[in-house]
Coordinates of C-alpha atoms in Angstrom, one line a residue:
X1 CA 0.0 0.0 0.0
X2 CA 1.3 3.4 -0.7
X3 CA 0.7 5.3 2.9
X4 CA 1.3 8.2 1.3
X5 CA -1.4 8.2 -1.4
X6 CA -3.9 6.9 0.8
X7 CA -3.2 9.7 3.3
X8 CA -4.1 11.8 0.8
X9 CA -7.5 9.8 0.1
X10 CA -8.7 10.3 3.4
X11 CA -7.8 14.0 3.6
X12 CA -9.6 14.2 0.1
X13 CA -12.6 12.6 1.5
X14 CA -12.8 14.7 4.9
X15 CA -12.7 17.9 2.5
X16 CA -15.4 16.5 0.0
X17 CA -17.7 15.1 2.5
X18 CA -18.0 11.6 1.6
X19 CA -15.8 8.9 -0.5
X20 CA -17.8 9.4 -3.9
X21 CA -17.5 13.0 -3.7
X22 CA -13.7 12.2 -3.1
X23 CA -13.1 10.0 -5.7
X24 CA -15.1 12.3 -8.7
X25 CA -12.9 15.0 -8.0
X26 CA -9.8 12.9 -7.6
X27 CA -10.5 10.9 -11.1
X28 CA -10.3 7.4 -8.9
X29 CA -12.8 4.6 -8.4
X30 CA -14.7 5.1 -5.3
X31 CA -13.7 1.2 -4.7
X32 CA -10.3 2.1 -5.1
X33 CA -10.3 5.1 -2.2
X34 CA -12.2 3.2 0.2
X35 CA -10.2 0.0 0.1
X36 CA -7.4 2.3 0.4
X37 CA -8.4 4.0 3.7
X38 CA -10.3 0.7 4.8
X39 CA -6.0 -0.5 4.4
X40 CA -4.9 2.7 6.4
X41 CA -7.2 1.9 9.4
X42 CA -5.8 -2.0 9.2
X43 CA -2.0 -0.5 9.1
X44 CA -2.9 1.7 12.4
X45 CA -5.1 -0.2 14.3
X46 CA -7.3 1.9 14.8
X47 CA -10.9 3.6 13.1
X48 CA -10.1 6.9 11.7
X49 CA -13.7 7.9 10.7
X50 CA -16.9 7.0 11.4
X51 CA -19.2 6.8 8.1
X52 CA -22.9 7.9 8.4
X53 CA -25.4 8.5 5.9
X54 CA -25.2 11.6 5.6
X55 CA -21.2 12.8 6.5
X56 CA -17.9 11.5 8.1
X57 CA -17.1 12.1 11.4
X58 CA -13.5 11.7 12.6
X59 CA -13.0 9.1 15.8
X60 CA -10.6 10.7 18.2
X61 CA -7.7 8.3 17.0
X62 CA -8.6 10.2 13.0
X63 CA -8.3 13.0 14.5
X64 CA -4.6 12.6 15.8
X65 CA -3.4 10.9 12.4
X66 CA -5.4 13.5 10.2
X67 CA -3.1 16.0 12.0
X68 CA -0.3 15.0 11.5
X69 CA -1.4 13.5 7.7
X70 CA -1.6 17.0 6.7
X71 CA 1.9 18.2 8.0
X72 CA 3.4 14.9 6.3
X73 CA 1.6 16.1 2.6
X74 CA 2.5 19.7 2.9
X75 CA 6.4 18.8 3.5
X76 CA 6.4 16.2 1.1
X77 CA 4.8 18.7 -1.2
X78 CA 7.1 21.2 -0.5
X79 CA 10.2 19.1 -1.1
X80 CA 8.6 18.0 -4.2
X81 CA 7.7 21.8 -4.9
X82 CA 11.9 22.3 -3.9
X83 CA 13.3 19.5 -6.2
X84 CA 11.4 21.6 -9.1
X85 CA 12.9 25.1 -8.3
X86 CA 9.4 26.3 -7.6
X87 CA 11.0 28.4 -4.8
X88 CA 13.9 29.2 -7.0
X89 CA 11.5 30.2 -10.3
X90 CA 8.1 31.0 -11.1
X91 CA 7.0 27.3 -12.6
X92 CA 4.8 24.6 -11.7
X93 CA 0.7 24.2 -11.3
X94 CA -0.9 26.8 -9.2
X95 CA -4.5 26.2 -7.5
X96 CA -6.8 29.2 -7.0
X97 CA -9.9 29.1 -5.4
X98 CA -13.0 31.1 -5.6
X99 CA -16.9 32.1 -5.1
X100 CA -18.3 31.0 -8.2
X101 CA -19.7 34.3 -9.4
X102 CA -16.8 36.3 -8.4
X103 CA -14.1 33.9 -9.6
X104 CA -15.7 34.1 -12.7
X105 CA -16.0 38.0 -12.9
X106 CA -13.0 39.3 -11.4
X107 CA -10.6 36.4 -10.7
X108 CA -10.7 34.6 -13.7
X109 CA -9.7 37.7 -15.9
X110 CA -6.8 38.3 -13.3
X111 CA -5.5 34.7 -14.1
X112 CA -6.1 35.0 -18.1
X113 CA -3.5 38.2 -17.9
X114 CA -1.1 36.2 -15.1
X115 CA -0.6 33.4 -17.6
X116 CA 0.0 35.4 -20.5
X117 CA 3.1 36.9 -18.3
X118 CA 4.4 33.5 -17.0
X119 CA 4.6 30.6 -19.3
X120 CA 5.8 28.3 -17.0
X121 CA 2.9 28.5 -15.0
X122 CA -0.1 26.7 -15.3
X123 CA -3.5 27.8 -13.0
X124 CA -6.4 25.3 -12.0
X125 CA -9.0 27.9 -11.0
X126 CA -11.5 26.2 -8.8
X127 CA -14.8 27.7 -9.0
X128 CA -17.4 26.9 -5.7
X129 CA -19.7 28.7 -3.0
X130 CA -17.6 26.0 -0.6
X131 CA -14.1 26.3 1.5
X132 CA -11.6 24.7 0.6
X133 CA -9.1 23.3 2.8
X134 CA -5.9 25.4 2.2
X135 CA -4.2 23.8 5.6
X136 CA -4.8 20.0 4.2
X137 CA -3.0 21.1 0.4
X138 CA -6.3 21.1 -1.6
X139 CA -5.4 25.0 -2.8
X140 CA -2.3 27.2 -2.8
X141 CA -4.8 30.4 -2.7
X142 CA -8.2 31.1 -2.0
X143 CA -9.8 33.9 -2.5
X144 CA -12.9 34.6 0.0
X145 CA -15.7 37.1 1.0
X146 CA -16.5 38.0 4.9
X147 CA -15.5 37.5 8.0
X148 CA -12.7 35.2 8.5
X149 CA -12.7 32.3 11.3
X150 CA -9.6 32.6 13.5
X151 CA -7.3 30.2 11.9
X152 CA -3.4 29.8 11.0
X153 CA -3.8 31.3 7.7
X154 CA -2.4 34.1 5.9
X155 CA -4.6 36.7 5.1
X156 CA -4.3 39.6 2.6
X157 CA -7.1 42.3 3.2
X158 CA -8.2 43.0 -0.5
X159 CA -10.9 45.5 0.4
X160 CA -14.6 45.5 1.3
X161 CA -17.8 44.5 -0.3
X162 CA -21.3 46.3 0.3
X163 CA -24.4 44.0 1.1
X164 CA -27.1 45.8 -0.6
X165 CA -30.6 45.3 -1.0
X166 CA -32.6 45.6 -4.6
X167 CA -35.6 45.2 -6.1
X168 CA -36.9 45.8 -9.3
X169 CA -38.3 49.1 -10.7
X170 CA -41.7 47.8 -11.6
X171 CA -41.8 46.0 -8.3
X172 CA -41.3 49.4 -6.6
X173 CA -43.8 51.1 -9.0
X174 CA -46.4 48.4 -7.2
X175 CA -45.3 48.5 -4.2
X176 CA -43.8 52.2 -3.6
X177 CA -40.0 52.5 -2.5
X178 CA -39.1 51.5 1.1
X179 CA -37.7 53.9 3.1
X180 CA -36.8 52.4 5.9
X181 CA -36.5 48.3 6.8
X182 CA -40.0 48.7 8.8
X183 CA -41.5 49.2 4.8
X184 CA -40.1 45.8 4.1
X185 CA -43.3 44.2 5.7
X186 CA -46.0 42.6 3.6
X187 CA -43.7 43.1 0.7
X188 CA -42.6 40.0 -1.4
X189 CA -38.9 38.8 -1.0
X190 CA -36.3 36.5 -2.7
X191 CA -34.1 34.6 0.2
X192 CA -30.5 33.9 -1.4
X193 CA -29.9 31.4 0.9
X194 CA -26.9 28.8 1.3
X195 CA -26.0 26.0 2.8
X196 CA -24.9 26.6 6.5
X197 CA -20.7 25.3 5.3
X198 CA -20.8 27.7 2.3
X199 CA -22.4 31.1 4.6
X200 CA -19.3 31.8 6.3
X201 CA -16.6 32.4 3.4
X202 CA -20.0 35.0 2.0
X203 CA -22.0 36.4 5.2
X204 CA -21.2 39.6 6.9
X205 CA -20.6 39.9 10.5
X206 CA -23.8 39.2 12.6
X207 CA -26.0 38.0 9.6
X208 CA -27.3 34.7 8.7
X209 CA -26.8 35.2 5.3
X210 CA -26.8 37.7 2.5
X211 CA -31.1 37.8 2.3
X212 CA -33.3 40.4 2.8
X213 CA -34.0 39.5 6.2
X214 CA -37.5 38.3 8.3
X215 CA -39.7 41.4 7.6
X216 CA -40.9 40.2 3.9
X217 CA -42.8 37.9 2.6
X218 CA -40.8 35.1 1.0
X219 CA -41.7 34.1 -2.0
X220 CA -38.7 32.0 -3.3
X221 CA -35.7 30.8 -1.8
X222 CA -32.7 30.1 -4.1
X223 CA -29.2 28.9 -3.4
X224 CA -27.4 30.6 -5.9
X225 CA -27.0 34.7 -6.8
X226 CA -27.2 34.5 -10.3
X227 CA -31.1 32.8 -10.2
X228 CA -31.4 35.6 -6.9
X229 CA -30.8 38.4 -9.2
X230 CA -33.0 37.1 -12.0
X231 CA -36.3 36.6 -9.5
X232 CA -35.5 39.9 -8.3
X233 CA -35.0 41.3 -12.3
X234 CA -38.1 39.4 -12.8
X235 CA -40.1 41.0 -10.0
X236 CA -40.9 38.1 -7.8
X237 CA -39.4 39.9 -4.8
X238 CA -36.7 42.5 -3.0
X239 CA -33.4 41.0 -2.7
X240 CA -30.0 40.7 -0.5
X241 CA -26.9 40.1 -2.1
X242 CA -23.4 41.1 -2.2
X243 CA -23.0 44.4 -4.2
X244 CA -20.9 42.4 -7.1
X245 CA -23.3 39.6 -8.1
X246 CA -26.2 42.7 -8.7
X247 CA -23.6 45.2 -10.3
X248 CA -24.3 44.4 -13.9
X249 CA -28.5 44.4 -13.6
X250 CA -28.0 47.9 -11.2
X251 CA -26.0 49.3 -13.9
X252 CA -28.2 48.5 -16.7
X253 CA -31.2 50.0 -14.8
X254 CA -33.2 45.9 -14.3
X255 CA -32.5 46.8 -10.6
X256 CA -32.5 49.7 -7.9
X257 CA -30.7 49.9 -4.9
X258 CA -33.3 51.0 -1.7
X259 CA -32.3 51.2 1.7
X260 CA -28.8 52.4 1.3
X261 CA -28.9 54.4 4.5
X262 CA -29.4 50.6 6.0
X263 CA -26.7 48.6 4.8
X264 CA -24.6 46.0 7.0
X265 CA -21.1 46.3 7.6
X266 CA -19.4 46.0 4.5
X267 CA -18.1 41.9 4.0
X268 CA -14.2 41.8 3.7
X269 CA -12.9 40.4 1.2
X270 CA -9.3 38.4 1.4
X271 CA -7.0 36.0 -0.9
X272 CA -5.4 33.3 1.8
X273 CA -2.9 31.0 2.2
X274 CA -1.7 28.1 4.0
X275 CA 1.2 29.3 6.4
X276 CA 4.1 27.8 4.6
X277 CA 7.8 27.6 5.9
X278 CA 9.0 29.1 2.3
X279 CA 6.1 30.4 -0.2
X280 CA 6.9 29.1 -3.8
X281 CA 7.4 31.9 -6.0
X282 CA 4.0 31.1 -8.1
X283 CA 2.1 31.9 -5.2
X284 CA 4.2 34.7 -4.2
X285 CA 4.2 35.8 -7.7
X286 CA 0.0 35.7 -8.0
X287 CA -0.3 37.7 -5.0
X288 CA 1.8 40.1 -6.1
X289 CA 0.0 40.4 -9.7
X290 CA -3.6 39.6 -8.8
X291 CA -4.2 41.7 -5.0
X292 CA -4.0 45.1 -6.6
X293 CA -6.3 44.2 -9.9
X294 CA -8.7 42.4 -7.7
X295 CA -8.6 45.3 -5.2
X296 CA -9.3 47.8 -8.0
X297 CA -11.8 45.5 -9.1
X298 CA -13.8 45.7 -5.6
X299 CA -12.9 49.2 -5.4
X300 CA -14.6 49.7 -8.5
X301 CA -17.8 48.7 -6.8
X302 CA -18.9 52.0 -5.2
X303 CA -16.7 51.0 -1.8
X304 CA -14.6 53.7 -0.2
X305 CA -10.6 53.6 -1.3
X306 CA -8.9 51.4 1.2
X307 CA -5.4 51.3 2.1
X308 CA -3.7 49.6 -0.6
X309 CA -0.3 48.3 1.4
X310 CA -2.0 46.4 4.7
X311 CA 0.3 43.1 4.6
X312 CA -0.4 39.9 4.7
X313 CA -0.8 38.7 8.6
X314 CA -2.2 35.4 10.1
X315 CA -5.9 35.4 10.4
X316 CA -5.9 35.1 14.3
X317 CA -3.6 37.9 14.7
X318 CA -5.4 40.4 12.9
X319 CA -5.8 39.7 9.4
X320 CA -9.6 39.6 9.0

């Protein structure tokens, strides 16, 4: 058996959620990564994780061996990273993450001009509402919006993002403009909601998510923007998103911005990394290139200039 493979199965299947999941995104038989971790827990003598229905739950003894699992892959990874002069030269595979509508609209450009400047770099840009687990190796950079959990990673503040609210002009034409969130009643609303793992790299402080709140009536619950801001261009009901995934439709005039005088705190917005010994010089490189185009990007957005030259600090010591 090779330990070292099927050490990375099960940290693949903790991050996916289950060994199917696991074994899609990892282009294996799901036979193949269970007999492999079914081997694992034979070579320790002990059960790793306990397999319910619905998600895995690490046994005490897992939790021990996924510990120190994930320090064994990051340094093998990092000599492997070494023996190709990733830390002498910009070369090698770099994985992004992303939101999905954001990566799309103002990451994925940022990599399109990144790769036309460094050949020997390649970019897997991986596109989801879900974290990734930076610590465990699955990324080399994610970039997330909202508050940040206390955690060992690196943060680099990249600016702020408004949470607005907007509705439709004819809506507003039927049901008059609110003026303050006490007109919200009675009127009909569009809940962009998410499941509760995905809320936390999107929701501001102190919210449950970005929706219009308790005081409408809901009329349709989605889980992604893009279908929020087409009920909300089609009239159904008000919306709350993040100010990027309405931009387009508010510019355009499908959408108005009310209750601006009501906002929430602004959601941050970051790119993070796992807090490596010596960063390869891809990853050093990206940042470089991609914080200031993305923080013009979200600057761009109606938000306040922000200091541009805030460095990158762990998350626990002050970099959310």
């Amino acid at each position: 058996m090779d330990r070292l493979e099927a050490m990375g199965f099960l940290l693949a299947a903790l991050e996916a959620g289950s060994f199917s999941a696991a074994a899609r995104r990892l282009g294996v038989p799901a036979a193949t990564l269970t007999r492999r971790i079914d081997q694992l827990e034979r070579v320790t003598g002990a059960t790793l994780l306990i397999r319910t229905t619905r998600r895995l739950v690490l046994t005490d003894a897992g939790q021990r061996y996924v510990e120190g699992a994930r320090r064994i892959v990051a340094e093998v990874r990092d000599m492997e990273r070494e023996a190709a002069g990733e830390f002498i030269e910009p070369t090698g595979r770099l994985v992004v993450s992303a939101p999905r509508m954001f990566g799309r609209l103002h990451v994925q450009p940022v990599i399109h001009d990144f790769l036309r400047r460094h050949a020997a770099i390649s970019v897997v840009l991986h596109l989801s509402d879900g974290n990734v687990d930076l610590a465990a190796g699955a990324a080399d950079l994610a970039v997330r919006i909202g508050v940040l959990p206390d955690s060992s990673l690196i943060a680099t503040r990249l600016g702020r993002m408004r949470v607005v609210t907007v509705a439709s002009p004819a809506l507003l034409d039927r049901h008059g403009e609110p003026h303050h969130p006490d007109d919200l009643a009675g009127l009909p609303g569009v809940v962009f909601d998410m499941p509760p793992s995905d809320r936390l790299a999107h929701a501001p402080a102190r919210s449950r998510g970005p929706d219009p709140g308790p005081c409408t009536a809901t009329r349709l619950i989605v889980t992604g923007a893009e279908a929020a801001v087409d009920a909300a261009v089609a009239g159904v009901g008000v919306v709350r998103l993040l100010h990027y995934q309405a931009a387009q439709a508010l510019a355009d005039g499908r959408l108005r911005l009310v209750l601006e005088a009501f906002e929430p705190e602004p959601a941050p917005v970051h790119v993070l990394h796992a807090p490596l010994a010596q960063l390869p010089q891809k990853t050093r490189y990206f940042i470089d290139f991609a914080s200031a185009r993305i923080r013009a990007s979200v600057q761009a957005l109606a938000m306040p200039p922000e200091d541009d030259k805030t460095p990158p600090q762990p998350i626990g010591r002050g970099g959310a």
